[in-house]
Coordinates of C-alpha atoms and ligand atoms in Angstrom, one line a residue:
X135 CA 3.7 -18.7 -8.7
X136 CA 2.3 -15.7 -10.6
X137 CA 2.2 -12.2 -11.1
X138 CA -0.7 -10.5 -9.3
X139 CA -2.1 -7.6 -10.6
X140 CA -4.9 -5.3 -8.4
X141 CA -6.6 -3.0 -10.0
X142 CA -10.1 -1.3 -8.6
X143 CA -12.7 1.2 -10.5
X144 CA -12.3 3.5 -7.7
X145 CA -8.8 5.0 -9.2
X146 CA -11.0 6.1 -11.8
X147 CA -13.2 8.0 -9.8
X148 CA -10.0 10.5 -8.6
X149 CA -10.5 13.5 -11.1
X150 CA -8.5 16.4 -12.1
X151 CA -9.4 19.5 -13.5
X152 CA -9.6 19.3 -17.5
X153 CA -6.1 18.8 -19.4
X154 CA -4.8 18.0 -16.6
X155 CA -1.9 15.2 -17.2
X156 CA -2.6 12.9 -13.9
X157 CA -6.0 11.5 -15.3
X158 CA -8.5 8.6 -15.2
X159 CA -7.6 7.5 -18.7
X160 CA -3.9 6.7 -18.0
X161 CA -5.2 3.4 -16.1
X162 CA -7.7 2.5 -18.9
X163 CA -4.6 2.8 -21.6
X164 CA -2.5 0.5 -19.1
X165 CA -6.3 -2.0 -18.8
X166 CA -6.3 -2.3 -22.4
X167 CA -2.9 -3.2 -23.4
X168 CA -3.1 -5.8 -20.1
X169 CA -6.2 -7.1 -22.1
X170 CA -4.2 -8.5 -24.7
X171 CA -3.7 -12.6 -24.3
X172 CA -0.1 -12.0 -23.7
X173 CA -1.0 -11.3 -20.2
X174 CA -3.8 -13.9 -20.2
X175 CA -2.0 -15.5 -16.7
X176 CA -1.8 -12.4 -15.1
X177 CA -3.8 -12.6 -11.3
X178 CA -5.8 -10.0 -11.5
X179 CA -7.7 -8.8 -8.1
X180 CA -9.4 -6.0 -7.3
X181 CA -8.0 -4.0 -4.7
X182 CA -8.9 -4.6 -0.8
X183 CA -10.2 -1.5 0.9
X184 CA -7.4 0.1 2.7
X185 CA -6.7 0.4 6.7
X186 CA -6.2 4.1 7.2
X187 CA -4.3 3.5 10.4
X188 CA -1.8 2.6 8.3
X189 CA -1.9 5.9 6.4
X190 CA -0.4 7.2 10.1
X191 CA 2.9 4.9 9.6
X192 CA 4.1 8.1 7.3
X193 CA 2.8 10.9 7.8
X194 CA 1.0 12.4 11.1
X195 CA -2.5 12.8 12.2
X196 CA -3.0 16.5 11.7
X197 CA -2.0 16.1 8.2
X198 CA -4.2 13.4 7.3
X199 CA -7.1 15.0 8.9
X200 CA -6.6 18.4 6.9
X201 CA -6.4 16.0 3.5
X202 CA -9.8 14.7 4.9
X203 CA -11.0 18.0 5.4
X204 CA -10.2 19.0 2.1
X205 CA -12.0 15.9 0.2
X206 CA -14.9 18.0 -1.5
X207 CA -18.5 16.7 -1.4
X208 CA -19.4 17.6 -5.1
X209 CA -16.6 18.9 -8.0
X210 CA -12.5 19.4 -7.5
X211 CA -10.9 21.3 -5.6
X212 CA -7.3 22.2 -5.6
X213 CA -4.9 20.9 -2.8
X214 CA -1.8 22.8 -4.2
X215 CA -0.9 24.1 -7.4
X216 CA -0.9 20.6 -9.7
X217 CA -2.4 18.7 -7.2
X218 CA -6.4 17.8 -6.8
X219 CA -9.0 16.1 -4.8
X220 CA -12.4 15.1 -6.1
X221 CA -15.0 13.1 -3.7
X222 CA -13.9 9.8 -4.2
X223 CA -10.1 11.0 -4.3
X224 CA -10.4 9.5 -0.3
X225 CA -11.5 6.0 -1.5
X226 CA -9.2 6.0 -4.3
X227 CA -6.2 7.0 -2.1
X228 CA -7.3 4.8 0.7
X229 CA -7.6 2.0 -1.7
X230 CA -4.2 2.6 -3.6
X231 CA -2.7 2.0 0.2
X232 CA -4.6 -1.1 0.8
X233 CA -3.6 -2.7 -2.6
X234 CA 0.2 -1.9 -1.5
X235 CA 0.1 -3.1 1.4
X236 CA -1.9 -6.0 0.1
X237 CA 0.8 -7.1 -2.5
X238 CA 3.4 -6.6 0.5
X239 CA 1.3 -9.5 2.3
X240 CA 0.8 -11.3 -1.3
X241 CA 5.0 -11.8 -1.6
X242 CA 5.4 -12.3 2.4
X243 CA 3.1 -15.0 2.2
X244 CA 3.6 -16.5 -0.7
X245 CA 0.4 -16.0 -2.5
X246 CA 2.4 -14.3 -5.9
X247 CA 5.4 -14.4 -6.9
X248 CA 5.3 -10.3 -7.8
X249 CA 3.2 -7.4 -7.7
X250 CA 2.3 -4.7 -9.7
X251 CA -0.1 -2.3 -8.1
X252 CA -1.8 0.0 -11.1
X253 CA -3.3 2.9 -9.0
X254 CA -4.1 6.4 -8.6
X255 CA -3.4 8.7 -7.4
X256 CA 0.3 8.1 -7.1
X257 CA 2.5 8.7 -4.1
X258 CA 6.0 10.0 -4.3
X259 CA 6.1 13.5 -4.3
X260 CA 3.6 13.6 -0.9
X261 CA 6.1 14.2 2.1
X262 CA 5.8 13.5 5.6
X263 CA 2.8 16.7 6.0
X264 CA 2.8 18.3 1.9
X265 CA 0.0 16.3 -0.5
X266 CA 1.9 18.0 -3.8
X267 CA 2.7 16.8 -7.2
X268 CA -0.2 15.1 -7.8
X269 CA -0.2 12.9 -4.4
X270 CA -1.9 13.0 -1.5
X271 CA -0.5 10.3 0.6
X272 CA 3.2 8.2 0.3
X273 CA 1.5 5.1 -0.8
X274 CA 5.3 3.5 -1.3
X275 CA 6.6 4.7 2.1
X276 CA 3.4 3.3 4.3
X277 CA 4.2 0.0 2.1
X278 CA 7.8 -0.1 3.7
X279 CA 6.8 0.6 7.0
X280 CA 4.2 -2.2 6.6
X281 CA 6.6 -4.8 5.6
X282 CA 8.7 -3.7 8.6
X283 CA 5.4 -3.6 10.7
X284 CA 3.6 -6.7 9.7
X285 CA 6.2 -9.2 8.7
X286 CA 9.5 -7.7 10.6
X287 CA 11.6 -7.0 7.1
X288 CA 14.7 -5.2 8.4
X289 CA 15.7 -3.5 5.5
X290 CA 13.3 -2.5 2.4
X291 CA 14.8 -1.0 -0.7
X292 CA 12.5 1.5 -2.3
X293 CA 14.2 2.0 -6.4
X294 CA 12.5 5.0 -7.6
X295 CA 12.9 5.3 -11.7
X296 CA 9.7 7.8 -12.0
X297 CA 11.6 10.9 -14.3
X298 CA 10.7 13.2 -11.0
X299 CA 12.6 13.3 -7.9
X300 CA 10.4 11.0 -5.0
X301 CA 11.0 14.2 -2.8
X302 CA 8.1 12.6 -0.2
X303 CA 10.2 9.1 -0.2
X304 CA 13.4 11.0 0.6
X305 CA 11.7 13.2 3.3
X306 CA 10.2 10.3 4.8
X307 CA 12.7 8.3 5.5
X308 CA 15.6 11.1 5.5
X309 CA 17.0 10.3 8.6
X310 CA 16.0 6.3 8.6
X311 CA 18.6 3.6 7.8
X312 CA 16.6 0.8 7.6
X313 CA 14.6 2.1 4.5
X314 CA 17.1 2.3 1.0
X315 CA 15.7 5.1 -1.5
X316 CA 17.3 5.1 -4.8
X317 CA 16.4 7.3 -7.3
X318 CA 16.6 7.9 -11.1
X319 CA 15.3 11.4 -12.3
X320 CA 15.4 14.4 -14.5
X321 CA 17.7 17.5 -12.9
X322 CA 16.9 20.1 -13.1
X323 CA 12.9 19.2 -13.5
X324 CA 10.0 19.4 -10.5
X325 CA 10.4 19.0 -7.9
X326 CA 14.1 20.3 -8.0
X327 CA 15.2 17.8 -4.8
X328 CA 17.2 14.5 -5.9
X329 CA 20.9 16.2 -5.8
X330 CA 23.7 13.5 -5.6
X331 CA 25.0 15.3 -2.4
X332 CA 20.9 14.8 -0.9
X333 CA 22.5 11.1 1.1
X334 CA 20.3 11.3 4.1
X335 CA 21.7 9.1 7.0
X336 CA 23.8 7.4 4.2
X337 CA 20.5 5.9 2.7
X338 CA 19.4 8.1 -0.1
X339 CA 21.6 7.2 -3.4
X340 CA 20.0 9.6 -5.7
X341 CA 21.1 9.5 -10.0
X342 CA 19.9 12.5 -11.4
X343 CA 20.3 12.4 -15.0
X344 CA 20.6 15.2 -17.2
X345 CA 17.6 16.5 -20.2
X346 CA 18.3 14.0 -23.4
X347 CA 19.4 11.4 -21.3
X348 CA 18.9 8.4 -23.6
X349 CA 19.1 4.7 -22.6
X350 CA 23.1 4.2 -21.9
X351 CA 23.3 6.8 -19.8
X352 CA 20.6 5.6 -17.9
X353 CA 21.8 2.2 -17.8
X354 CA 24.9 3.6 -16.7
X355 CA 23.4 5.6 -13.8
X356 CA 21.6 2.2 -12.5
X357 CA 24.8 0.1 -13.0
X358 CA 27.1 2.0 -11.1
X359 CA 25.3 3.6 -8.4
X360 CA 21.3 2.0 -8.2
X361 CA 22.3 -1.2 -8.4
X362 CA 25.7 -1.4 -5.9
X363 CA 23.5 0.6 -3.6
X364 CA 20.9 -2.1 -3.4
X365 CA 23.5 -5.0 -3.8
X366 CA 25.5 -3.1 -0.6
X367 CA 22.3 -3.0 1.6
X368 CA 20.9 -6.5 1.0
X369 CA 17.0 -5.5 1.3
X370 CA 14.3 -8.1 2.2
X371 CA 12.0 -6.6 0.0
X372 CA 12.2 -4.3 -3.2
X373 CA 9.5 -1.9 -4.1
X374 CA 9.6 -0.3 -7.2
X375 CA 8.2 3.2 -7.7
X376 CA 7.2 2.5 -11.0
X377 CA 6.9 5.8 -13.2
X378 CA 7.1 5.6 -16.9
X379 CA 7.2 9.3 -17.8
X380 CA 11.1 8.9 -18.6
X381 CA 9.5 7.6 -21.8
X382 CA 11.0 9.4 -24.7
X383 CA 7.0 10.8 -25.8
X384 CA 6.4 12.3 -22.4
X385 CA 5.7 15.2 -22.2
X386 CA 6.6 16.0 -19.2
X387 CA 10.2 15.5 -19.1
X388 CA 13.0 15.3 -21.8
X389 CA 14.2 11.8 -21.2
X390 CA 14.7 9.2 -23.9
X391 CA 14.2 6.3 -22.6
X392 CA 11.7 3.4 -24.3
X393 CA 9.7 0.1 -23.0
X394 CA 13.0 -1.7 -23.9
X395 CA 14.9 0.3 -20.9
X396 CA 11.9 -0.5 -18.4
X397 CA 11.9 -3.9 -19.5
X398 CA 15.9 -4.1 -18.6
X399 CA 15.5 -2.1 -15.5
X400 CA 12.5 -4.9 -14.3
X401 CA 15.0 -7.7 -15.0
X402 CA 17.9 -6.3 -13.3
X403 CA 15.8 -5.3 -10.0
X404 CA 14.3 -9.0 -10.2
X405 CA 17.6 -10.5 -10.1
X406 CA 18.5 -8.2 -6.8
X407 CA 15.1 -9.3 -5.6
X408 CA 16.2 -13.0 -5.9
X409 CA 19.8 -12.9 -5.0
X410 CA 18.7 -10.9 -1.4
X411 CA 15.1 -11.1 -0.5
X412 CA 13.9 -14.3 -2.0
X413 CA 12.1 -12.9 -5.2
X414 CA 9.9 -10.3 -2.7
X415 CA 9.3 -7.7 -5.3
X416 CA 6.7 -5.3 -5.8
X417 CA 5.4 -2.8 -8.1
X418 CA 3.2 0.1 -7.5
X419 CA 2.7 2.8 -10.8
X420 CA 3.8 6.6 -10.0
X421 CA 3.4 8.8 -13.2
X422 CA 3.8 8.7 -17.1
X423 CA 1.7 10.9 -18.8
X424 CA 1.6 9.5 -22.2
X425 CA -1.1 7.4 -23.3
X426 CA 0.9 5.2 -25.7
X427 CA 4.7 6.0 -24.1
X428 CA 3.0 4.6 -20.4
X429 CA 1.3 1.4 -22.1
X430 CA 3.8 0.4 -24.0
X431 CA 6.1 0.8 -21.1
X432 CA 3.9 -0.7 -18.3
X433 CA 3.1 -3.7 -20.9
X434 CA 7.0 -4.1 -20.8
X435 CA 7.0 -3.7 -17.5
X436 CA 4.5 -6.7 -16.2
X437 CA 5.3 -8.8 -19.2
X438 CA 9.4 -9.2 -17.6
X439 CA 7.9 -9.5 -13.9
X440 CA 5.6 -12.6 -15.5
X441 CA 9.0 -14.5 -16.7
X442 CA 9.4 -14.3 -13.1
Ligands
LIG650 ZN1 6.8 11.7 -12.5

């Protein structure tokens, strides 16, 4: 079996206002280095158009009909401070979920071995009824709930290494047992949630690593409290939130990590994938905001899941 990879041109077509970091060109850097012959056995499919029911499995109506209502017919407008919506940003949101929930199905059903899911906008700052930090919807969350939904996984651990706090994961499933979050991140840094005491109904295992962080420290953080969490809870599936901006040339953050870390971080959640939910294991990208720092680190990333 192989790594599947689904892309679609729509993610382009989600614009931002000029300079803004959350841009079209961070999924041509990660097309490029993926064009390399190194990743000539990737399975690459375009993304399925998404169900938006399933947009309803975590957040409610109201708030997906005022992020409709906000889509703009011509130019961008601003949904909160950072965070933008352009006329196809619907379609490109939409079709984020369906490739999610379509490399949920892909591992259920045998049809890859993993998944990574290069989309945009990302997904884990939105919270039950805010669209902030640069997401509109929880793409990873509605994953979850479809793996519970569609092929009755009890318990789905969501490992969040993005170098921001997944304040919309945590919200979402605050109060929800069956759903692990376990997070990585930059404290203090946006969006200022991700505090070790922040345990939820004993679910939410957050590492908040401090500015210079470097690559033992982080090791550290996921040896002694990512990885027991995960190993404690057993999951039948493992979805990655899969930022890179805890590269060392980000600028958005001060963490030094480097593709080498992301590449040990992909290995370790493998083996947890195979030791409790038979390899199910899928990727979808959150941030990372440097061109070079997020390919490097994303062709790190895919190149460990293909050793499968
Ligand atoms: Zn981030």
């Amino acid at each position: 079996m192989t790594t599947r990879l689904y892309t679609h041109p729509v993610f382009l077509e989600h614009l931002t206002p000029p300079g803004h970091p959350e841009r079209p060109d961070r999924l041509r850097a990660i097309e490029r280095v993926l064009d390399d012959e190194a990743f000539a056995a990737l399975d690459r499919v375009k993304a399925p158009e998404g169900d938006e029911a399933t947009i309803l499995y975590a957040h409610p109506a109201d708030f997906v009909a005022r992020v409709r209502a906000a889509i703009p017919a011509s130019g961008i407008v601003s949904i909160d401070a950072d965070t933008s919506a352009s006329p196809k940003s619907w379609q490109a949101a939409v079709t984020a979920i369906g490739a999610a929930n379509a490399a949920i199905d892909d591992v259920f059903e045998g049809r890859a071995a993993n998944v990574f899911v290069a989309a945009r906008p990302p997904g884990h700052h939105a919270e039950k009824t805010t669209a902030m930090g640069f997401c509109l919807f929880n793409t990873a969350a509605i994953a979850a709930r479809h793996a519970q939904k569609k092929h009755q996984a009890e318990r789905v651990a969501i490992v969040d290494w993005d170098v921001h706090h997944g304040n919309g994961t945590q919200d979402i499933f605050w109060d929800d047992p069956s759903v692990l979050y376990c997070s990585t991140h930059q404290m203090p840094l946006y969006p200022g949630t991700g505090a070790k005491s922040e345990t939820g109904a004993g679910n939410i295992v957050n590492a908040p690593l401090a500015p210079s962080t470097g690559s033992e420290t982080f090791r550290d953080a996921f040896l002694s409290r990512v990885l027991p969490s995960v190993d404690a809870f057993a999951p039948d599936l493992i979805i990655i939130s899969a930022g890179f901006d805890a590269h060392h040339r980000d600028p958005l953050a001060e963490i030094n990590l480097t593709e080498d870390d992301f590449d040990w971080a992909t290995g370790q959640l493998m083996d947890r994938a195979g030791r409790h939910s038979a390899n199910r294991l899928v990727s979808l990208l959150e941030g990372g905001y440097d061109l070079q720092g997020l390919a490097f680190s994303v062709a790190a990333h895919v190149g460990r899941l293909m050793k499968g």
